[in-house]
PDB file of C-alpha atoms in Angstrom:
ATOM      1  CA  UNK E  53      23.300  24.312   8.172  1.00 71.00           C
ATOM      2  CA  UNK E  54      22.430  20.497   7.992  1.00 79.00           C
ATOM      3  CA  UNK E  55      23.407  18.617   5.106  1.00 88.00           C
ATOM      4  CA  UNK E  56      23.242  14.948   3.579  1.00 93.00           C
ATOM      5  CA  UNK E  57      25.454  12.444   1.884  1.00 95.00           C
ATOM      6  CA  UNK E  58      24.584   9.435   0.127  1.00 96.00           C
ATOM      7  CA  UNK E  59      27.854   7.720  -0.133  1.00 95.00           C
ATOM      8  CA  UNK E  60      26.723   5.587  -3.370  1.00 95.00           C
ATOM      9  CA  UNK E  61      24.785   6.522  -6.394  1.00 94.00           C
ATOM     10  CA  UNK E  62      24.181   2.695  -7.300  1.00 96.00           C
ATOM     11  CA  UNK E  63      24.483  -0.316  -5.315  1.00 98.00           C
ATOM     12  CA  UNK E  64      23.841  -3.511  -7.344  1.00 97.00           C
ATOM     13  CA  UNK E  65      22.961  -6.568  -4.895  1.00 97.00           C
ATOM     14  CA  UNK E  66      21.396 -10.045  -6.159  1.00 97.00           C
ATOM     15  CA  UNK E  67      18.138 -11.293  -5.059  1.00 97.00           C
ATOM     16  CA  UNK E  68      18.825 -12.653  -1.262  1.00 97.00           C
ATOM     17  CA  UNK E  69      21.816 -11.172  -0.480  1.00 97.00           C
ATOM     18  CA  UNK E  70      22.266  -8.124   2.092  1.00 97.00           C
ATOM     19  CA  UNK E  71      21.380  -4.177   1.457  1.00 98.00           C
ATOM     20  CA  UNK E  72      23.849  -1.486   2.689  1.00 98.00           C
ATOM     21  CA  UNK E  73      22.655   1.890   1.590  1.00 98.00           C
ATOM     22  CA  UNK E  74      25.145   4.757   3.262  1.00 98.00           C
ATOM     23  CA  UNK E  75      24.263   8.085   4.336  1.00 97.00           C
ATOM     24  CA  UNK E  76      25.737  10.654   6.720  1.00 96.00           C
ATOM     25  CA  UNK E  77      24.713  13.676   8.144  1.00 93.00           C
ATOM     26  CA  UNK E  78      25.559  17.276   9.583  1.00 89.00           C
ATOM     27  CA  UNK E  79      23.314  19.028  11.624  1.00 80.00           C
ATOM     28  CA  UNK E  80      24.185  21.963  14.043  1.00 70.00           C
ATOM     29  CA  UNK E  81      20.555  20.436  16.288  1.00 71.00           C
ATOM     30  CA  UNK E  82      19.659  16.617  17.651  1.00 74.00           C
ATOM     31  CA  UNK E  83      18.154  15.953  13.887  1.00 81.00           C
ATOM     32  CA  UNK E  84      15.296  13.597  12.356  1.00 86.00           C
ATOM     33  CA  UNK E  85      16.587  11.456   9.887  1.00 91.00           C
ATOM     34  CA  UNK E  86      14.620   9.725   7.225  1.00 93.00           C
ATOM     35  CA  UNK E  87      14.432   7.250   4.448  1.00 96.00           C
ATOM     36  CA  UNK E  88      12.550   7.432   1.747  1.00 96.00           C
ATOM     37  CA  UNK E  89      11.664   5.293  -0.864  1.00 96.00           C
ATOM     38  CA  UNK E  90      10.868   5.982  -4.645  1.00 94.00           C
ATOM     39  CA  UNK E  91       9.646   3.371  -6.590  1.00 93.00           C
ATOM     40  CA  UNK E  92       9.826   3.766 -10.765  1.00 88.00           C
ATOM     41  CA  UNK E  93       6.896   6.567 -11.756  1.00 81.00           C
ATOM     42  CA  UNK E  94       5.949   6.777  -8.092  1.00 84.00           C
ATOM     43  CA  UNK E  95       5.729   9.730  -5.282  1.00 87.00           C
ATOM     44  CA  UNK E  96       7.966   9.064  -2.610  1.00 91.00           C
ATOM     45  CA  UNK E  97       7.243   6.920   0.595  1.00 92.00           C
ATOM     46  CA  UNK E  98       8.249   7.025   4.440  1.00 92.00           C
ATOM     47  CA  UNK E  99      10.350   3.786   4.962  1.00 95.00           C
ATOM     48  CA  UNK E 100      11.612   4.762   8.650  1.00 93.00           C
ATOM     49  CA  UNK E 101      12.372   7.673  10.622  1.00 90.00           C
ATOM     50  CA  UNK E 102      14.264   8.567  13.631  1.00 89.00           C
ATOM     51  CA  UNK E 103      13.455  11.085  16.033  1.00 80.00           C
ATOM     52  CA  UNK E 104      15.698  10.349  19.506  1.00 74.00           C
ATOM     53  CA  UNK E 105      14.303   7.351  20.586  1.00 74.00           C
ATOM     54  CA  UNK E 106      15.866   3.937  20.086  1.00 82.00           C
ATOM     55  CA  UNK E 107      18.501   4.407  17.742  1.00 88.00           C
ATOM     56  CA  UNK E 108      17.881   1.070  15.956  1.00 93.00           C
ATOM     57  CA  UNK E 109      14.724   2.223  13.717  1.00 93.00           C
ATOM     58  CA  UNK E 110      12.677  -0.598  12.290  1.00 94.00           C
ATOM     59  CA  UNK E 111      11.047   0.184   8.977  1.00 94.00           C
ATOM     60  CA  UNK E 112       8.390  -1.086   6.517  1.00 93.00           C
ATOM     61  CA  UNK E 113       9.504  -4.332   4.187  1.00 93.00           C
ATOM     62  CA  UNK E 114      12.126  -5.534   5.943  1.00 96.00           C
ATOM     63  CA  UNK E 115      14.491  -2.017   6.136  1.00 97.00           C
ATOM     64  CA  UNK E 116      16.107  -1.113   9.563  1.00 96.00           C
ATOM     65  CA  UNK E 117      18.326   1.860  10.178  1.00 97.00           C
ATOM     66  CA  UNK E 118      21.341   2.520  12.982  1.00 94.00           C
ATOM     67  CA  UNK E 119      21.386   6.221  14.518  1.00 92.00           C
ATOM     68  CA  UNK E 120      24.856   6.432  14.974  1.00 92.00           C
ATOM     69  CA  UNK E 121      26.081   9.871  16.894  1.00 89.00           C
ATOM     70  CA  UNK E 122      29.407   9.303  16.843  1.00 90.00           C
ATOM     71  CA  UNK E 123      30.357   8.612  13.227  1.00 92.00           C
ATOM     72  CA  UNK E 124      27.057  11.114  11.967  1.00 93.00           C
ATOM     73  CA  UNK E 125      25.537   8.230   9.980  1.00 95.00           C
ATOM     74  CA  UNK E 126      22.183   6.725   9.707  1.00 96.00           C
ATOM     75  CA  UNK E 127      23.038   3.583   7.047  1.00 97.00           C
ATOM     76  CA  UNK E 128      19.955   1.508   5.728  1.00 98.00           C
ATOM     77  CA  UNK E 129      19.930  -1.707   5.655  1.00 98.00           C
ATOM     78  CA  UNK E 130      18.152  -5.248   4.654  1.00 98.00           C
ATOM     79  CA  UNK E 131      19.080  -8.959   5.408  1.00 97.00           C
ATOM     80  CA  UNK E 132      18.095 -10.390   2.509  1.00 97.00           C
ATOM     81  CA  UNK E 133      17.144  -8.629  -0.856  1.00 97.00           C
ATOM     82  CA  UNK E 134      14.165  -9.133  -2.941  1.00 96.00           C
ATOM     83  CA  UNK E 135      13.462  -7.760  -6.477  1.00 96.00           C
ATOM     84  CA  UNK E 136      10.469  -5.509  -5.478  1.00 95.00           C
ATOM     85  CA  UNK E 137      13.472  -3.933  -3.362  1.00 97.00           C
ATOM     86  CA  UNK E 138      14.506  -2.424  -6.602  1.00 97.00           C
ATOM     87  CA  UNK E 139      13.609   1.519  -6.589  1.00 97.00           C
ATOM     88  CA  UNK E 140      15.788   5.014  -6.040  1.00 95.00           C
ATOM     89  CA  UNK E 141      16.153   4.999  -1.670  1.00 97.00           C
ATOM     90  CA  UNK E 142      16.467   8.978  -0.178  1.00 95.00           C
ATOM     91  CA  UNK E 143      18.028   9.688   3.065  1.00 96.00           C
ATOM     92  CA  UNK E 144      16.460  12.990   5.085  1.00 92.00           C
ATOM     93  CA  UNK E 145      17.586  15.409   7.802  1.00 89.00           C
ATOM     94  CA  UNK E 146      15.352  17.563   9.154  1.00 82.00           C
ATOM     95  CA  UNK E 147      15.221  20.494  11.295  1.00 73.00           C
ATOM     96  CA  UNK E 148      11.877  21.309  13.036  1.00 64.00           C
ATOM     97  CA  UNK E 149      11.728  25.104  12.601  1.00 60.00           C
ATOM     98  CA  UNK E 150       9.223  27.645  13.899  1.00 57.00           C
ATOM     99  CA  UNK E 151       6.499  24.674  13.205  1.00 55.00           C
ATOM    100  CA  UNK E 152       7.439  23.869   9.812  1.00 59.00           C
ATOM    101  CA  UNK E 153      10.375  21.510   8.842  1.00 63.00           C
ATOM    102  CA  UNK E 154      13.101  22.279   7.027  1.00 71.00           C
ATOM    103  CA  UNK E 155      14.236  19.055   5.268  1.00 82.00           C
ATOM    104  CA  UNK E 156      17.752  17.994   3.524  1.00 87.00           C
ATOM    105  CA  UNK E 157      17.373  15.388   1.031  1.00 90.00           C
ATOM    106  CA  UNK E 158      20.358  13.374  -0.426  1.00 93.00           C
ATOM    107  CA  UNK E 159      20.894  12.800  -4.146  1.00 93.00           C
ATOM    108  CA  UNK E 160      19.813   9.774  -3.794  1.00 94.00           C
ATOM    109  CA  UNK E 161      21.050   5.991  -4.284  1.00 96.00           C
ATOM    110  CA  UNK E 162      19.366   3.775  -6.725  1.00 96.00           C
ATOM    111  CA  UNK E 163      19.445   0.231  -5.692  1.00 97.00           C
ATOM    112  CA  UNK E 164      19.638  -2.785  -8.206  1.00 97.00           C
ATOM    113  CA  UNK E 165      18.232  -6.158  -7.563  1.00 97.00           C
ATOM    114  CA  UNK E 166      19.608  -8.651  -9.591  1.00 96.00           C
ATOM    115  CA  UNK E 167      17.766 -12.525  -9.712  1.00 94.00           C
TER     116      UNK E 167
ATOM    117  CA  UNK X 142      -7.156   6.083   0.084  1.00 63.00           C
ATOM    118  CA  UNK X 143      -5.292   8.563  -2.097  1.00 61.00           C
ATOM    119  CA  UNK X 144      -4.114  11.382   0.518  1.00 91.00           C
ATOM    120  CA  UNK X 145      -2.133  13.527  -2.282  1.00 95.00           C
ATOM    121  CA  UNK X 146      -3.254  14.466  -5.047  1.00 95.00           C
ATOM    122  CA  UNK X 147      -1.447  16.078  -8.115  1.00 95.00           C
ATOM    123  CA  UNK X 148      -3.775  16.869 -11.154  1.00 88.00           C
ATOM    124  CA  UNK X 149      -1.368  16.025 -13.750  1.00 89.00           C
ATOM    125  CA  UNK X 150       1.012  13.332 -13.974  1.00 91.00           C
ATOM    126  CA  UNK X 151       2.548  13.893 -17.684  1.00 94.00           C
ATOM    127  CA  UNK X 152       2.574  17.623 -19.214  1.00 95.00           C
ATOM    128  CA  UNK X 153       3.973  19.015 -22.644  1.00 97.00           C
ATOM    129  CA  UNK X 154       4.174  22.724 -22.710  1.00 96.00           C
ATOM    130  CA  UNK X 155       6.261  24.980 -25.210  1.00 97.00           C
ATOM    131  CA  UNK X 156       8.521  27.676 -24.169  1.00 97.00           C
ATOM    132  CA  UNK X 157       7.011  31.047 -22.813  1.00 97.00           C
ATOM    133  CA  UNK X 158       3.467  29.405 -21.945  1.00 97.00           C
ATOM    134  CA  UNK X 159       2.061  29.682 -18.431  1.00 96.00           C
ATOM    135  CA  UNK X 160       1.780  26.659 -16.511  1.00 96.00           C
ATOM    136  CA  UNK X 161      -0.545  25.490 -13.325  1.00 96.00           C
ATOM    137  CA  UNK X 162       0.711  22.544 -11.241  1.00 97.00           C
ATOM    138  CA  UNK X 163      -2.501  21.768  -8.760  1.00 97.00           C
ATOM    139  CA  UNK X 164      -1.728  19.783  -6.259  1.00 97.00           C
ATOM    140  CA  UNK X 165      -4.869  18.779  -3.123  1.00 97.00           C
ATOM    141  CA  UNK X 166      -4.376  16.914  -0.080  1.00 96.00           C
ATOM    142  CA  UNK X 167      -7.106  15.753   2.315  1.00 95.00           C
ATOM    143  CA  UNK X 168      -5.468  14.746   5.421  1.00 91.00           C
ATOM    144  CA  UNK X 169      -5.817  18.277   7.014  1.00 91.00           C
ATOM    145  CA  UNK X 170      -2.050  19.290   7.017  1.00 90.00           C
ATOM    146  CA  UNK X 171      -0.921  23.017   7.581  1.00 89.00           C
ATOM    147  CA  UNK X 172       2.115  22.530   5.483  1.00 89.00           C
ATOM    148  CA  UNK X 173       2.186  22.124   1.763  1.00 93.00           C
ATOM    149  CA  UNK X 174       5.568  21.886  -0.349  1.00 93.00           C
ATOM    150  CA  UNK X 175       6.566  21.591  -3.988  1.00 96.00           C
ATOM    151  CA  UNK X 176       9.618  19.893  -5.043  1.00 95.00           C
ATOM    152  CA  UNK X 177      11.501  18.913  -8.435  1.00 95.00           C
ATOM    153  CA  UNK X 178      13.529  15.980  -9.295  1.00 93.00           C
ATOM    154  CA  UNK X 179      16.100  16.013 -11.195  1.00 92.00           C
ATOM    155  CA  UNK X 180      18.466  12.480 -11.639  1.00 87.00           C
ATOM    156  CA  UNK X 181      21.253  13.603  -9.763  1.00 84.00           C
ATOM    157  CA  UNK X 182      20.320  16.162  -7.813  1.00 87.00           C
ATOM    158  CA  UNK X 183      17.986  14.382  -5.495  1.00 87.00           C
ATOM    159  CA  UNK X 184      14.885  16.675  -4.323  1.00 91.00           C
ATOM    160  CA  UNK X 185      15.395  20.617  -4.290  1.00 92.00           C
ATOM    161  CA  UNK X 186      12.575  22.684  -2.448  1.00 92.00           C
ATOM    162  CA  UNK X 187      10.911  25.408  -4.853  1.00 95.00           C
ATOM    163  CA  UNK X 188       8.434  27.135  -2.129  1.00 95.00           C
ATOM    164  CA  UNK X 189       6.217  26.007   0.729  1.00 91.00           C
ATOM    165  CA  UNK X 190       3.449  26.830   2.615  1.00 92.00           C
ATOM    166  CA  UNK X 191       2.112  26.917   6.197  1.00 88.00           C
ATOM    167  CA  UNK X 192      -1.313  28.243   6.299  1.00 89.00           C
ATOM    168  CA  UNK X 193      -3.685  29.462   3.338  1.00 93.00           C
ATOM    169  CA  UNK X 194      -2.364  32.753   1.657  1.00 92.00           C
ATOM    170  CA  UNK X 195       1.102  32.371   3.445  1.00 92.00           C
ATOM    171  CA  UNK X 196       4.239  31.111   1.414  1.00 93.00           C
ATOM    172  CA  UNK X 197       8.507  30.679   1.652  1.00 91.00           C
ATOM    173  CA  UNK X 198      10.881  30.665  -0.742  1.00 92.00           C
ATOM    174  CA  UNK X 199      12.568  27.330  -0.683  1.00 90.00           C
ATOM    175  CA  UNK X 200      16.198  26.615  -2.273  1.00 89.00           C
ATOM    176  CA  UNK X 201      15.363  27.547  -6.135  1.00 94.00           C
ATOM    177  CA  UNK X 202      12.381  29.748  -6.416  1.00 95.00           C
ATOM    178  CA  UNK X 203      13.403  31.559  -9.449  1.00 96.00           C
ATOM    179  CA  UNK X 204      10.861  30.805 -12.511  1.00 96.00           C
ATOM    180  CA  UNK X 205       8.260  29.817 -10.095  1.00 97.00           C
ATOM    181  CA  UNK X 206       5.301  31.256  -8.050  1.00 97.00           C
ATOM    182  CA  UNK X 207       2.801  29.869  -5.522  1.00 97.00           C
ATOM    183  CA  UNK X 208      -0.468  30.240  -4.576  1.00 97.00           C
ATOM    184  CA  UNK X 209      -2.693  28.812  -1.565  1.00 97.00           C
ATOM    185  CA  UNK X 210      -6.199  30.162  -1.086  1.00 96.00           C
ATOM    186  CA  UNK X 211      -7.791  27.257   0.152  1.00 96.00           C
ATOM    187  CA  UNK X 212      -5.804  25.186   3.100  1.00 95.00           C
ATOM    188  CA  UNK X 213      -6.269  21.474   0.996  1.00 96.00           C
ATOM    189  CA  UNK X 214      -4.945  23.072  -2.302  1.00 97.00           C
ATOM    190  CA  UNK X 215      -1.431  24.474  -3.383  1.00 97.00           C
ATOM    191  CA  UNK X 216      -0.472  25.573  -6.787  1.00 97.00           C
ATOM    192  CA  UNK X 217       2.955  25.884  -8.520  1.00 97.00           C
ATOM    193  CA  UNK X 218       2.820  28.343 -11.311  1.00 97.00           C
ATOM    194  CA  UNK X 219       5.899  28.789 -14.045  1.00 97.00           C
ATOM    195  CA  UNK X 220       4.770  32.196 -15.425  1.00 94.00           C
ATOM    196  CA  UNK X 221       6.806  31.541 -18.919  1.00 96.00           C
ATOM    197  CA  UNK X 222       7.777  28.544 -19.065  1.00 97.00           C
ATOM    198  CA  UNK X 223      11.583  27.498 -20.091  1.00 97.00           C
ATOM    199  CA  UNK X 224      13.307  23.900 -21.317  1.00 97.00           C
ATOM    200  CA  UNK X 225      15.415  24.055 -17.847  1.00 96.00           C
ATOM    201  CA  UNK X 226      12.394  23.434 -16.162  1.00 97.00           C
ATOM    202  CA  UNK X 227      11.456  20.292 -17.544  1.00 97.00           C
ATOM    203  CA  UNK X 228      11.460  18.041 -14.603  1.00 97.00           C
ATOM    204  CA  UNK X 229       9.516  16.061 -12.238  1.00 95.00           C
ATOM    205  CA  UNK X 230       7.681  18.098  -9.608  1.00 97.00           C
ATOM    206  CA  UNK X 231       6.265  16.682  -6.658  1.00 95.00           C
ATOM    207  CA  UNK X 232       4.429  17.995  -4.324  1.00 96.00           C
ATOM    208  CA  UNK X 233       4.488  17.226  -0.639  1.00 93.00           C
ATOM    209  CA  UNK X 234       2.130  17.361   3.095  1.00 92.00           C
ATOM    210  CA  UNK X 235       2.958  17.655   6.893  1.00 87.00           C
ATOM    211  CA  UNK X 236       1.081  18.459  10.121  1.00 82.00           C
ATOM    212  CA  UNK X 237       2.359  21.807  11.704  1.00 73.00           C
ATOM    213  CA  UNK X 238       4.141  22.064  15.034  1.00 66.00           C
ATOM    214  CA  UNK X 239       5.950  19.718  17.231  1.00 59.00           C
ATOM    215  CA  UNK X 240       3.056  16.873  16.766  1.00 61.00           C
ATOM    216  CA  UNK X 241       4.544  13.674  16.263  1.00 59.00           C
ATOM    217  CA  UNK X 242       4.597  13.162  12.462  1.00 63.00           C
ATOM    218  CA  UNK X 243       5.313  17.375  12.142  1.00 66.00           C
ATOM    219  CA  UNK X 244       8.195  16.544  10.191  1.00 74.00           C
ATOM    220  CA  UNK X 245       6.556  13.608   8.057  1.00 83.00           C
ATOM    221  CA  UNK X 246       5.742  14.652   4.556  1.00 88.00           C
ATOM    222  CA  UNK X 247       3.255  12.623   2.275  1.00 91.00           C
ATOM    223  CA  UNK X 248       3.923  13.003  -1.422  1.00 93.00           C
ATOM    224  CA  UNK X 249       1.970  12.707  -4.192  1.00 94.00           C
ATOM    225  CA  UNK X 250       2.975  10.598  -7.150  1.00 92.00           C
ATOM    226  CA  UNK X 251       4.816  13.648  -8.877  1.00 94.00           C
ATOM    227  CA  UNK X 252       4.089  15.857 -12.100  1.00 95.00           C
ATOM    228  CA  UNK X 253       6.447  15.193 -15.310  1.00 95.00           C
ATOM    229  CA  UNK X 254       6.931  18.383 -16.840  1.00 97.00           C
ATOM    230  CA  UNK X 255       8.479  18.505 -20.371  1.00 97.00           C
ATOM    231  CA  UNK X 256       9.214  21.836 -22.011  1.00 97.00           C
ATOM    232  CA  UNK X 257       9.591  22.057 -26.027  1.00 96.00           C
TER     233      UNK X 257
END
């Protein structure tokens, strides 16, 4: 069974400063990870995924992730903050099954931007 | 460019009536998937769907029913509704198979459910 962990519920950064959002994984197969993004009111949206290429993932807005094997994690991160950073950030594992995925989701970290 | 679609973004129902979640997607995906939110919890899958008329249980299926007659359109149905199902509901889209993007799901902007 795969499973997810979002080390922080909040992070609180100010406006220019560096994002590190924390997740780590299980997964009995070579997983997908994910990150989504949720912005107040809004659906969720694909940031960046992994899928066994490069394990340095570049993302939309600035977000890059680091596959890392060895210590199961897949942190997020961001040089420098900006308020419209501000939203509830979702880290994935998925399984491709018989055609159809079967995805893990996190609990989720909400990050705050302060000016 | 809207690619999915839920019908209703804010619903108040009382307890015991029968509610329709529609949610349509026009990008052509197999897969179809219905979610809810709750702060906390993170996303928990209800049921999905792989191909019109077909369905899965996901992790908390209880209370709920699907249907999918036509590929573009999935429905979540709570037969009588109940206050521990107020939440936010969002449906979700992939491609089937090993494709690149299989495992990529589009989501609409969500359904927020509130139960009297």
């Amino acid at each position: 069974a795969q499973s997810v962990t979002q080390l922080d519920s909040h992070v609180s950064v100010s406006e220019g400063t560096p994002v590190l959002l924390r997740c780590n994984y299980s997964s009995s197969y070579s997983p997908s990870l994910f990150w989504y993004v949720q912005h107040p009111n809004k659906g969720l949206q694909l940031l960046l995924k992994y899928t066994s290429a490069a394990t340095l993932v570049k993302g939309i807005n600035g977000f890059e992730a680091e596959f890392k094997k060895s210590e199961t994690s897949f942190h997020l991160t961001k040089p420098s903050a900006h308020m419209s950073d501000a939203a509830e950030y979702f880290c994935v594992v998925s399984d491709l099954v018989k055609g159809y995925s079967t995805l893990t989701f996190g609990k989720g970290t909400m990050l705050l931007v302060s000016p | 460019d809207v690619k999915v679609t839920q019908s209703s973004r804010y619903l108040v129902k009382r307890t015991g009536e029968k509610v329709f979640l529609e949610c349509v997607q026009d990008m052509d995906h197999e897969n179809m998937f219905w979610y809810r939110q709750d702060p906390g919890l993170g996303l928990r899958l209800i049921y999905f769907s792989y191909d019109v008329k077909m369905k899965e249980k996901g992790d908390i299926p209880e209370g709920y029913s699907v249907s999918r007659e036509k590929k573009e359109r999935f429905s979540l149905i709570l037969e009588s509704a109940s206050t521990n199902q107020t939440s936010m509901y969002l449906c979700a889209s992939s491609l089937w198979g090993t494709r690149a993007g299989a495992n990529v799901l589009t989501f609409g902007a969500g359904s927020r459910l509130t139960v009297l």
